[in-house]
């Protein structure tokens, strides 16, 4: 009997700046290292941040600076394992489209980056406004066509 092997070239890890997102990046990098794959971080803005940017309550540049700081940390984790890491940012909510939510944003991005595996943070602190991926985790687990690890 032959042993089947899994081919993984790109691991997608959606993040929201939470501690759980850092843990998800660590898992994604470990999986990528194991399979010789790359990692792509997708920073997902939640409803509160998306609305604040749309209404001008917060400056988009300030949010981008925080986001880039988190992504820099993800790059450091990947560099320590000698894994390539790409990144992008997406709005998980829209006041213009009812179909846009964190789960669909993650799955659309998985298709865009041709992800073979998804690592999604599951447990987050509900009190933190940036923690949007707890709402997406179950959706991604139910509808992803790729294997998903929920951490």
XYZ file of C-alpha atoms in Angstrom:
151
model
C 0.000 0.000 0.000
C 1.438 3.383 -0.927
C 1.550 6.222 1.528
C -0.357 9.310 0.388
C 1.340 12.635 0.907
C -0.119 16.050 1.351
C 1.287 18.848 -0.755
C 1.223 22.262 0.871
C 2.701 25.274 -0.904
C 0.915 28.156 0.810
C -0.469 28.363 4.339
C -2.952 31.186 4.930
C -3.237 32.576 8.440
C -5.874 35.253 9.036
C -4.939 37.523 11.946
C -6.520 40.362 13.898
C -3.708 41.537 16.167
C -4.730 39.363 19.131
C -2.445 37.076 21.136
C -4.328 34.170 19.575
C -3.301 35.486 16.170
C 0.347 35.349 17.202
C -0.136 31.704 18.208
C -1.829 31.008 14.855
C 1.155 32.544 13.023
C 3.479 30.273 15.009
C 1.450 27.213 13.993
C 1.256 28.348 10.365
C 5.028 28.836 10.244
C 5.591 25.389 11.784
C 3.331 23.782 9.176
C 5.000 25.724 6.367
C 8.419 24.696 7.663
C 7.342 21.041 7.759
C 6.076 21.100 4.149
C 8.550 23.556 2.627
C 5.715 26.019 2.066
C 5.252 29.767 2.345
C 2.939 31.578 4.753
C 0.548 34.390 3.885
C -0.868 36.491 6.720
C -4.191 38.174 6.126
C -4.858 40.967 8.604
C -8.655 41.271 8.856
C -10.206 44.520 10.051
C -13.345 43.981 12.105
C -16.632 45.809 12.002
C -15.680 48.463 14.547
C -12.414 49.378 12.811
C -13.981 49.229 9.337
C -16.794 51.588 10.377
C -14.378 53.936 12.162
C -12.254 54.229 9.018
C -15.313 54.738 6.780
C -16.699 57.471 9.028
C -13.334 59.134 9.624
C -13.450 58.495 13.387
C -9.941 57.042 13.145
C -7.236 57.719 10.613
C -6.593 54.824 8.264
C -2.846 55.527 8.510
C -2.938 54.982 12.301
C -4.670 51.630 11.846
C -2.221 50.677 9.103
C 0.730 51.504 11.397
C -0.622 49.137 14.096
C -1.295 46.489 11.495
C 2.183 46.757 10.012
C 3.689 46.457 13.480
C 1.844 43.159 13.990
C 2.865 41.914 10.549
C 6.500 42.818 11.306
C 6.243 40.477 14.311
C 4.876 37.744 12.042
C 7.823 38.285 9.681
C 10.226 37.838 12.602
C 8.577 34.518 13.537
C 8.843 33.327 9.923
C 12.451 34.480 9.560
C 13.452 32.476 12.626
C 12.170 29.353 10.857
C 13.542 30.412 7.453
C 10.000 30.511 6.010
C 8.873 33.057 3.422
C 5.972 35.219 4.579
C 3.716 37.441 2.516
C 0.924 39.595 3.847
C -2.196 41.502 2.954
C -4.930 43.481 4.681
C -8.675 43.142 4.198
C -11.857 44.637 5.552
C -13.897 41.913 7.236
C -17.036 44.043 7.155
C -18.594 46.552 4.813
C -21.477 48.946 5.232
C -22.013 48.614 1.476
C -22.132 44.812 1.141
C -24.067 42.491 3.426
C -22.183 39.539 1.968
C -18.844 40.698 3.360
C -17.963 39.266 6.745
C -14.715 37.913 8.234
C -15.383 34.303 7.202
C -16.077 35.097 3.561
C -13.114 37.474 3.510
C -10.820 34.674 4.702
C -12.145 32.182 2.148
C -11.947 34.695 -0.710
C -8.354 35.460 0.261
C -7.541 31.746 0.448
C -8.636 31.463 -3.178
C -6.714 34.600 -4.183
C -3.401 33.398 -2.715
C -4.058 29.779 -3.770
C -3.758 28.554 -0.171
C -3.471 24.822 0.402
C -3.963 25.033 4.173
C -5.545 27.535 6.573
C -4.640 28.134 10.213
C -7.311 30.208 11.942
C -7.293 31.541 15.502
C -10.401 30.349 17.298
C -10.459 31.648 20.859
C -10.239 35.383 21.306
C -11.088 37.901 23.976
C -14.550 39.211 23.132
C -13.811 42.489 24.953
C -11.138 43.503 22.473
C -12.427 45.449 19.438
C -9.731 44.036 17.123
C -10.626 40.422 17.807
C -12.774 39.583 14.802
C -11.644 36.126 13.861
C -13.570 34.224 16.504
C -16.620 35.014 14.367
C -14.861 33.753 11.259
C -13.385 30.519 12.620
C -16.562 28.457 12.578
C -17.511 29.721 9.112
C -14.062 28.861 7.759
C -14.169 25.417 9.396
C -17.553 24.731 7.789
C -16.963 26.066 4.277
C -13.247 25.950 3.451
C -12.223 23.595 0.680
C -8.703 23.468 2.160
C -7.683 21.661 5.336
C -8.118 23.986 8.348
C -6.378 23.978 11.699
C -8.191 25.987 14.354
C -5.913 27.060 17.206
